[in-house]
PDB file of N, CA and C in Angstrom:
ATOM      1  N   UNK F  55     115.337-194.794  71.566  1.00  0.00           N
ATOM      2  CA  UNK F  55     114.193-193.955  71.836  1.00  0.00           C
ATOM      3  C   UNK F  55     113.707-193.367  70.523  1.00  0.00           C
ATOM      4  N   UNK F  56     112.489-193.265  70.023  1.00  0.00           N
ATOM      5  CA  UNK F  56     111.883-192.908  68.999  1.00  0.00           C
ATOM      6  C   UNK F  56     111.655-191.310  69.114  1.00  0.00           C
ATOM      7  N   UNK F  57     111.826-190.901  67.892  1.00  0.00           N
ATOM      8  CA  UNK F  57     111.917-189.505  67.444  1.00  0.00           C
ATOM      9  C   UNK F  57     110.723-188.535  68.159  1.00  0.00           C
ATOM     10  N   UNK F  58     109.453-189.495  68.042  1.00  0.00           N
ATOM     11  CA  UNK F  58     108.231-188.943  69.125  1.00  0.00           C
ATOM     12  C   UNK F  58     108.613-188.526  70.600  1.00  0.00           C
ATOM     13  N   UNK F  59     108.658-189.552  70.907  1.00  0.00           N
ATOM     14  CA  UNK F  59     109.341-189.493  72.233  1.00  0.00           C
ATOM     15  C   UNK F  59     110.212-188.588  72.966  1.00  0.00           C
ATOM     16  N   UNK F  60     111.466-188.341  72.020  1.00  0.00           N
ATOM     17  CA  UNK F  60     112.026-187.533  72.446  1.00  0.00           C
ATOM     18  C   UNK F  60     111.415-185.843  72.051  1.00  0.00           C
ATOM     19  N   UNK F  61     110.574-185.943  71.210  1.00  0.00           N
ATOM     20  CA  UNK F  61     109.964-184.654  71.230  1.00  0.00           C
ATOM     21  C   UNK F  61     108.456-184.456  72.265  1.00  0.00           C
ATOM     22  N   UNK F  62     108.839-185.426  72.560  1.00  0.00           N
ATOM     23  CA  UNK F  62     107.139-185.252  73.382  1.00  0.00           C
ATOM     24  C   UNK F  62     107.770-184.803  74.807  1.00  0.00           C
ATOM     25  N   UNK F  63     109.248-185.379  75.440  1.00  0.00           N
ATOM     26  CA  UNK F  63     109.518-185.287  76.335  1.00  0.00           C
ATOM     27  C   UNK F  63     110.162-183.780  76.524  1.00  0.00           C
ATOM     28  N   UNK F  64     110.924-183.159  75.095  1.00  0.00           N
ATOM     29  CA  UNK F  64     110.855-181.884  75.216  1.00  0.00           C
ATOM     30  C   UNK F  64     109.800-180.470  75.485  1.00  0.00           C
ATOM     31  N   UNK F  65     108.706-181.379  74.628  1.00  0.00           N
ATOM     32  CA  UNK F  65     107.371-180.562  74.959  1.00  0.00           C
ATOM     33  C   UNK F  65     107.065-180.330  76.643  1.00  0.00           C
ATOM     34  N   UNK F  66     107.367-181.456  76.844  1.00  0.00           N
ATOM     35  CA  UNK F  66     106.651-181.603  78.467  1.00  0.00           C
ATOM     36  C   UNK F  66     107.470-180.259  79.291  1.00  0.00           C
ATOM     37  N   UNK F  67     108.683-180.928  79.092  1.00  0.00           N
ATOM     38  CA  UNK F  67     110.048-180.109  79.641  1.00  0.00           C
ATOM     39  C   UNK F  67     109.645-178.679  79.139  1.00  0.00           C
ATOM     40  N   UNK F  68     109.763-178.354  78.413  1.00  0.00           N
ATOM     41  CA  UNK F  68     109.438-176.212  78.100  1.00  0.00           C
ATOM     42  C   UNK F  68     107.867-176.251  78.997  1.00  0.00           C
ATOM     43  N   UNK F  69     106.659-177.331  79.096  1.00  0.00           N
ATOM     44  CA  UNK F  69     105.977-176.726  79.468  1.00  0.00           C
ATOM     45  C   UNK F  69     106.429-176.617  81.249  1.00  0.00           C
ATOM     46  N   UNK F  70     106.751-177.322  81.480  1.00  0.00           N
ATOM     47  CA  UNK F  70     107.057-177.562  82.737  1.00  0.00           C
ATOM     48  C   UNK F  70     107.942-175.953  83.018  1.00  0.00           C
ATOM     49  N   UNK F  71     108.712-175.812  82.002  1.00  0.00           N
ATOM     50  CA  UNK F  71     109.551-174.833  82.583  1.00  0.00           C
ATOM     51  C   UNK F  71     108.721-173.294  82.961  1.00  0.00           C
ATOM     52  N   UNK F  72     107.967-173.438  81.720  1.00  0.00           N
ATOM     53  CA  UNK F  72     106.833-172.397  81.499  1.00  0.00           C
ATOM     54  C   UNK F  72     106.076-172.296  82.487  1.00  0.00           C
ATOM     55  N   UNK F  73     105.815-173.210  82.991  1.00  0.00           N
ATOM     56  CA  UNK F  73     104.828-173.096  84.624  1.00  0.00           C
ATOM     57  C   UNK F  73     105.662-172.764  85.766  1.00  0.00           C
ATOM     58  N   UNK F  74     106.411-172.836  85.438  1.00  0.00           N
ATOM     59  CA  UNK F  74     107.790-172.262  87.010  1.00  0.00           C
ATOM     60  C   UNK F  74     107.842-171.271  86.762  1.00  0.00           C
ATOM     61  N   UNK F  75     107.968-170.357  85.501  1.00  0.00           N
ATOM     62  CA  UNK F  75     108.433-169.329  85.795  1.00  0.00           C
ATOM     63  C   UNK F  75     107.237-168.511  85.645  1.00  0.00           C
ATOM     64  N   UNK F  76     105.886-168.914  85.456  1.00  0.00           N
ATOM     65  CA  UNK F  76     104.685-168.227  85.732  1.00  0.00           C
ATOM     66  C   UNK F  76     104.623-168.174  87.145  1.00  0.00           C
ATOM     67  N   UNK F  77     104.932-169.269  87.776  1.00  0.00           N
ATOM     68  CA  UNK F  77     104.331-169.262  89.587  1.00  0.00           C
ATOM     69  C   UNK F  77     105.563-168.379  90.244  1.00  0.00           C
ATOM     70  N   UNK F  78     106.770-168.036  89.758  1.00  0.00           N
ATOM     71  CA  UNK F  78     108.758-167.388  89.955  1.00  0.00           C
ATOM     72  C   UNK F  78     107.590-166.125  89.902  1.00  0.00           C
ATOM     73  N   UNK F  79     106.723-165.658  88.703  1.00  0.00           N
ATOM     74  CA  UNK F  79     106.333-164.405  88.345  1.00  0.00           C
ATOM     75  C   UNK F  79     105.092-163.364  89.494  1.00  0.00           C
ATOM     76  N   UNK F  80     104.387-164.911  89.445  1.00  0.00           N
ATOM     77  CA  UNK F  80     103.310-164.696  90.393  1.00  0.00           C
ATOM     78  C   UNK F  80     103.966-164.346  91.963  1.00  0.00           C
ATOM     79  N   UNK F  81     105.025-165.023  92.570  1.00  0.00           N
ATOM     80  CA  UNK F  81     105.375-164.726  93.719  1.00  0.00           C
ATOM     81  C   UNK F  81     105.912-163.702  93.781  1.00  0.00           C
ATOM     82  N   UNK F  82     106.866-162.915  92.854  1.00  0.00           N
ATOM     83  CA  UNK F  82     107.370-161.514  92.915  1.00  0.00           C
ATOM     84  C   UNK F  82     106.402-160.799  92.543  1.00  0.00           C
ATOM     85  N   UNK F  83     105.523-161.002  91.970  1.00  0.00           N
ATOM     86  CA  UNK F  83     104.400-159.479  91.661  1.00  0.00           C
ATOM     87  C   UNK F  83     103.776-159.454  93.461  1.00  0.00           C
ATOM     88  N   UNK F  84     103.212-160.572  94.470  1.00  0.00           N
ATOM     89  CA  UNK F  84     102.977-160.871  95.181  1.00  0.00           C
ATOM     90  C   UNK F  84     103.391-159.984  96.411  1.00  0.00           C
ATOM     91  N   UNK F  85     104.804-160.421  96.520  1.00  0.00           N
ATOM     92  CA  UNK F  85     106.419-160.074  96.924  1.00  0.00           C
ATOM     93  C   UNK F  85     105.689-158.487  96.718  1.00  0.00           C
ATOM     94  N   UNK F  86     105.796-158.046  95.546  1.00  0.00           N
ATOM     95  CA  UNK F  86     106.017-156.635  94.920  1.00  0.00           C
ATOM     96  C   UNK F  86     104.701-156.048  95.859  1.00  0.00           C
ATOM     97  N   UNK F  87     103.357-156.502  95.904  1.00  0.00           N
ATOM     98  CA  UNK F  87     102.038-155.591  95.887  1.00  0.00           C
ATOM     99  C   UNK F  87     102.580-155.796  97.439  1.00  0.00           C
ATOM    100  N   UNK F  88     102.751-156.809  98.302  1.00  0.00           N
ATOM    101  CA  UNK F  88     102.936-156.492  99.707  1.00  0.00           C
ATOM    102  C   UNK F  88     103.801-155.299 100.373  1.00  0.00           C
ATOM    103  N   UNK F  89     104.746-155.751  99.445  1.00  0.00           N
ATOM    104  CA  UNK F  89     105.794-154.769  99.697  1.00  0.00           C
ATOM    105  C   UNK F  89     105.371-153.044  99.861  1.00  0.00           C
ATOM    106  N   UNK F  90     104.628-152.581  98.646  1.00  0.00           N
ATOM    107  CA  UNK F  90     104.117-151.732  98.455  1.00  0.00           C
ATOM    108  C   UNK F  90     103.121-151.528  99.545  1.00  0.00           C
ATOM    109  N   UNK F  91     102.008-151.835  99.627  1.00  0.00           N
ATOM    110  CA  UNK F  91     100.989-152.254 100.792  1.00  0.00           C
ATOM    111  C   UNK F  91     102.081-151.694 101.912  1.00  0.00           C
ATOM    112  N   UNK F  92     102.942-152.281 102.263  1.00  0.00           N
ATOM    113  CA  UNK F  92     103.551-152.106 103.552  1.00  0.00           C
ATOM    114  C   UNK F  92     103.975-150.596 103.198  1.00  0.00           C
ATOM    115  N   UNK F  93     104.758-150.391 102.512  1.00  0.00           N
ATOM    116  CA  UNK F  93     105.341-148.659 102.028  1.00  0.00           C
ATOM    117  C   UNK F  93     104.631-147.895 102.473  1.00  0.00           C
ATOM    118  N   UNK F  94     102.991-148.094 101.690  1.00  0.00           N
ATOM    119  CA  UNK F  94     102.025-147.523 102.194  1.00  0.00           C
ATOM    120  C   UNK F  94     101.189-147.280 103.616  1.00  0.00           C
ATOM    121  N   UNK F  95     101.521-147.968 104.500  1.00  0.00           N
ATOM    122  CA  UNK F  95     100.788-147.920 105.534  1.00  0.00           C
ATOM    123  C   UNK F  95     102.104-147.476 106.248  1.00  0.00           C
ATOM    124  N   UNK F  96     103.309-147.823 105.897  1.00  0.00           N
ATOM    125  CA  UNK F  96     103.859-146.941 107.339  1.00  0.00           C
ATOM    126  C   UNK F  96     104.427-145.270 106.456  1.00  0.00           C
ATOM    127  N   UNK F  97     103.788-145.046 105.223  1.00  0.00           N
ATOM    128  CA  UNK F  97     104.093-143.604 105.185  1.00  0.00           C
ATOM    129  C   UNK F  97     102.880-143.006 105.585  1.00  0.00           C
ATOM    130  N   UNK F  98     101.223-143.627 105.453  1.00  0.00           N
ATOM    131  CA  UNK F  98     100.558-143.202 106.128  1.00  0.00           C
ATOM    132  C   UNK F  98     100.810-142.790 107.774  1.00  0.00           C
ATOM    133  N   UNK F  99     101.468-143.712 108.289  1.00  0.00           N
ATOM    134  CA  UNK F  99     101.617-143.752 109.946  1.00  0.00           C
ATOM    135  C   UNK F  99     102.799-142.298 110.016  1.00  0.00           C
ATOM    136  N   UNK F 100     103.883-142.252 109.195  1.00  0.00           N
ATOM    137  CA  UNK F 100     104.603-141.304 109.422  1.00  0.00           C
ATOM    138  C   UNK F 100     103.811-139.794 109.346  1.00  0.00           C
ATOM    139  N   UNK F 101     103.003-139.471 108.133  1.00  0.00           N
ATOM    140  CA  UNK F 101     102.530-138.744 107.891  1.00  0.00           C
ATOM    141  C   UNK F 101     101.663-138.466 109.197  1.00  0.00           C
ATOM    142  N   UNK F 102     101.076-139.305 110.148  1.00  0.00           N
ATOM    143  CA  UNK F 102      99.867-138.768 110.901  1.00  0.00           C
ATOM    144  C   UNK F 102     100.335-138.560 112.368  1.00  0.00           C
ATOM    145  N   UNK F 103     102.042-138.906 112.402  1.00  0.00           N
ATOM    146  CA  UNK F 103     103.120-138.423 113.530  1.00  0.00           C
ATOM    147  C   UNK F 103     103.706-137.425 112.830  1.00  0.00           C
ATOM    148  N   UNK F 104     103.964-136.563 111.574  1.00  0.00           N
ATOM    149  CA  UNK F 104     104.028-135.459 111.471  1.00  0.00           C
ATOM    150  C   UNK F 104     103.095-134.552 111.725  1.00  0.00           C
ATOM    151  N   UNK F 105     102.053-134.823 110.883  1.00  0.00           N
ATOM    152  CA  UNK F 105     100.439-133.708 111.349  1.00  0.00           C
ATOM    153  C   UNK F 105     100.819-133.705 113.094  1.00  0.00           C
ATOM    154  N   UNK F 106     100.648-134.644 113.798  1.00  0.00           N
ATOM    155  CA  UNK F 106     100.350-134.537 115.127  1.00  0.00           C
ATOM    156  C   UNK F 106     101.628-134.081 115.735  1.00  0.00           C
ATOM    157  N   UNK F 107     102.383-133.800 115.332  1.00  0.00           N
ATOM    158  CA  UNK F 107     103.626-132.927 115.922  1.00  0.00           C
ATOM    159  C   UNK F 107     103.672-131.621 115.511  1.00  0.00           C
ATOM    160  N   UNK F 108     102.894-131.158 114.076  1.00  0.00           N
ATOM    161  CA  UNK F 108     102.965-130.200 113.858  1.00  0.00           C
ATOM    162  C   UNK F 108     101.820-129.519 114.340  1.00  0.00           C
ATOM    163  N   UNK F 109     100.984-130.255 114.734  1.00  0.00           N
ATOM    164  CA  UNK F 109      99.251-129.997 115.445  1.00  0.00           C
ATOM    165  C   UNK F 109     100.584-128.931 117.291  1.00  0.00           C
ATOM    166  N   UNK F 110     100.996-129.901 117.942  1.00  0.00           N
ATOM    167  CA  UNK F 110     101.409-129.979 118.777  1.00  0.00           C
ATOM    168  C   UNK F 110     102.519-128.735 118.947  1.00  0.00           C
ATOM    169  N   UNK F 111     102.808-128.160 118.284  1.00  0.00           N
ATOM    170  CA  UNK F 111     103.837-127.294 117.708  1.00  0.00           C
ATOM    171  C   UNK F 111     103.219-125.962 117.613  1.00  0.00           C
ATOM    172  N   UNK F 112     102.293-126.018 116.912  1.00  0.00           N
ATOM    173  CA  UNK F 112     101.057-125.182 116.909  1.00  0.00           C
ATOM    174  C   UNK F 112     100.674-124.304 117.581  1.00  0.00           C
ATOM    175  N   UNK F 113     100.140-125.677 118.531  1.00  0.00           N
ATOM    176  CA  UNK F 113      99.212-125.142 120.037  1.00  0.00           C
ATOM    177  C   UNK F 113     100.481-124.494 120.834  1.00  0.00           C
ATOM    178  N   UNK F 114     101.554-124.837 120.981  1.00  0.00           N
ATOM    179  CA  UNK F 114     102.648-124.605 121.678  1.00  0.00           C
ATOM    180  C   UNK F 114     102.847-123.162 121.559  1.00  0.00           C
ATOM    181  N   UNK F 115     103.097-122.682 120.152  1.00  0.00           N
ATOM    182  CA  UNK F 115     103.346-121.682 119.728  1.00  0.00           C
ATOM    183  C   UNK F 115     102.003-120.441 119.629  1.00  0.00           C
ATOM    184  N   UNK F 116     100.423-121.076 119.607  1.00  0.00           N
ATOM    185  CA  UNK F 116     100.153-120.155 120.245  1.00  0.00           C
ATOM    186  C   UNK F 116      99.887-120.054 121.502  1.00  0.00           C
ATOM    187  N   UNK F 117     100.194-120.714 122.342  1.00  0.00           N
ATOM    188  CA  UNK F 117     100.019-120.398 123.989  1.00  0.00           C
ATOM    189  C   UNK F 117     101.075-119.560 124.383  1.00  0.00           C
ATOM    190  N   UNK F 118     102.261-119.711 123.471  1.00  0.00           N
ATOM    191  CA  UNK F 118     103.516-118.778 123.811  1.00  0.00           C
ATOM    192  C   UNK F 118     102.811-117.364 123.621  1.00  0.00           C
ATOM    193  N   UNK F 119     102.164-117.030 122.343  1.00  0.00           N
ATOM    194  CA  UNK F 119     102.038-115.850 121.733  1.00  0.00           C
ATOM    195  C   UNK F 119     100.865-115.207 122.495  1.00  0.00           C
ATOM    196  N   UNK F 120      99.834-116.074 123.354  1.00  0.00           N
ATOM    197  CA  UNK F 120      98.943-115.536 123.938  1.00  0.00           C
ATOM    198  C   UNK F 120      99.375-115.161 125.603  1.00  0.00           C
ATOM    199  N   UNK F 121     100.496-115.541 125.554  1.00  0.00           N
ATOM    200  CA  UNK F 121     100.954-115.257 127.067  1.00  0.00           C
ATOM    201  C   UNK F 121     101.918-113.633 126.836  1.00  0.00           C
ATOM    202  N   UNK F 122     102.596-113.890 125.710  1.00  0.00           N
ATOM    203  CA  UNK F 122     102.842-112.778 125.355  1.00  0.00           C
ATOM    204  C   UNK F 122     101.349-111.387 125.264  1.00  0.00           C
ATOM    205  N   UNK F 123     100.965-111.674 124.539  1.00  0.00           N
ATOM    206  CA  UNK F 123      99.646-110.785 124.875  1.00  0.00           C
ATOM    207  C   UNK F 123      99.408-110.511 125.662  1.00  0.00           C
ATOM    208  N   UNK F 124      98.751-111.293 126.398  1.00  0.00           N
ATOM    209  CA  UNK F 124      98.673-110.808 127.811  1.00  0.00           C
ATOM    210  C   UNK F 124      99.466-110.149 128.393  1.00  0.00           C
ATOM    211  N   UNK F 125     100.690-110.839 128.986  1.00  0.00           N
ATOM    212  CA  UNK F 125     102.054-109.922 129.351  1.00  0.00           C
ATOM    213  C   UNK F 125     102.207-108.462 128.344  1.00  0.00           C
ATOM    214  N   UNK F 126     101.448-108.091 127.545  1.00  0.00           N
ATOM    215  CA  UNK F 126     101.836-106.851 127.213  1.00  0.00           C
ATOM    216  C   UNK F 126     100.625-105.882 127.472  1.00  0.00           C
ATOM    217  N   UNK F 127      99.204-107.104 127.718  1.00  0.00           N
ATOM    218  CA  UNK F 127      98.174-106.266 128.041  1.00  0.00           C
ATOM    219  C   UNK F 127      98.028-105.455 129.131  1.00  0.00           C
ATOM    220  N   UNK F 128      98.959-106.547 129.996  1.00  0.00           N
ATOM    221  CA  UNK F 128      99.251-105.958 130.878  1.00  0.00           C
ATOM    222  C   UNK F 128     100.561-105.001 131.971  1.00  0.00           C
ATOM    223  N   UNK F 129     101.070-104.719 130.887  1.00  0.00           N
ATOM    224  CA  UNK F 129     102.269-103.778 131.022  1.00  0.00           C
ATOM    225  C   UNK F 129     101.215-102.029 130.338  1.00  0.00           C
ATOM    226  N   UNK F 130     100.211-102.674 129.598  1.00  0.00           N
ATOM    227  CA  UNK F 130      99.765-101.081 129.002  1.00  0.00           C
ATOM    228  C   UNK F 130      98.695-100.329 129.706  1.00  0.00           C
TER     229      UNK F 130
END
């Protein structure tokens, strides 16, 4: 095998390798932004079952406090 040859076939070979580990790169950044994406939408979802429990908590606490009122409005 001639000296070309075997350097041409190394060339090929690094580029070849070089393109795998661009597309290895591309699928974990990929991998990575979904991932994230997902993080994001179910801490949104958690966040809007906290508000709405604490919405719920709320109202609870003042219907307690207005029954109290009353019950004292009407003891006076």
């Amino acid at each position: 095998m001639s000296e070309t040859s075997t350097q041409q076939k190394r060339q090929l070979e690094k580029e070849r390798q070089v393109r795998q580990a661009k597309l290895q790169n591309e699928d974990k950044d990929r991998d990575r932004k979904a991932t994230a994406a997902q993080n994001r939408n179910e801490n949104e979802q958690t966040s809007h079952l906290a508000k709405d429990k604490a919405l719920k908590s709320s109202a609870r606490m003042n219907e307690t406090s207005y029954a109290y009122q009353r019950e004292y409005a009407a003891e006076a």
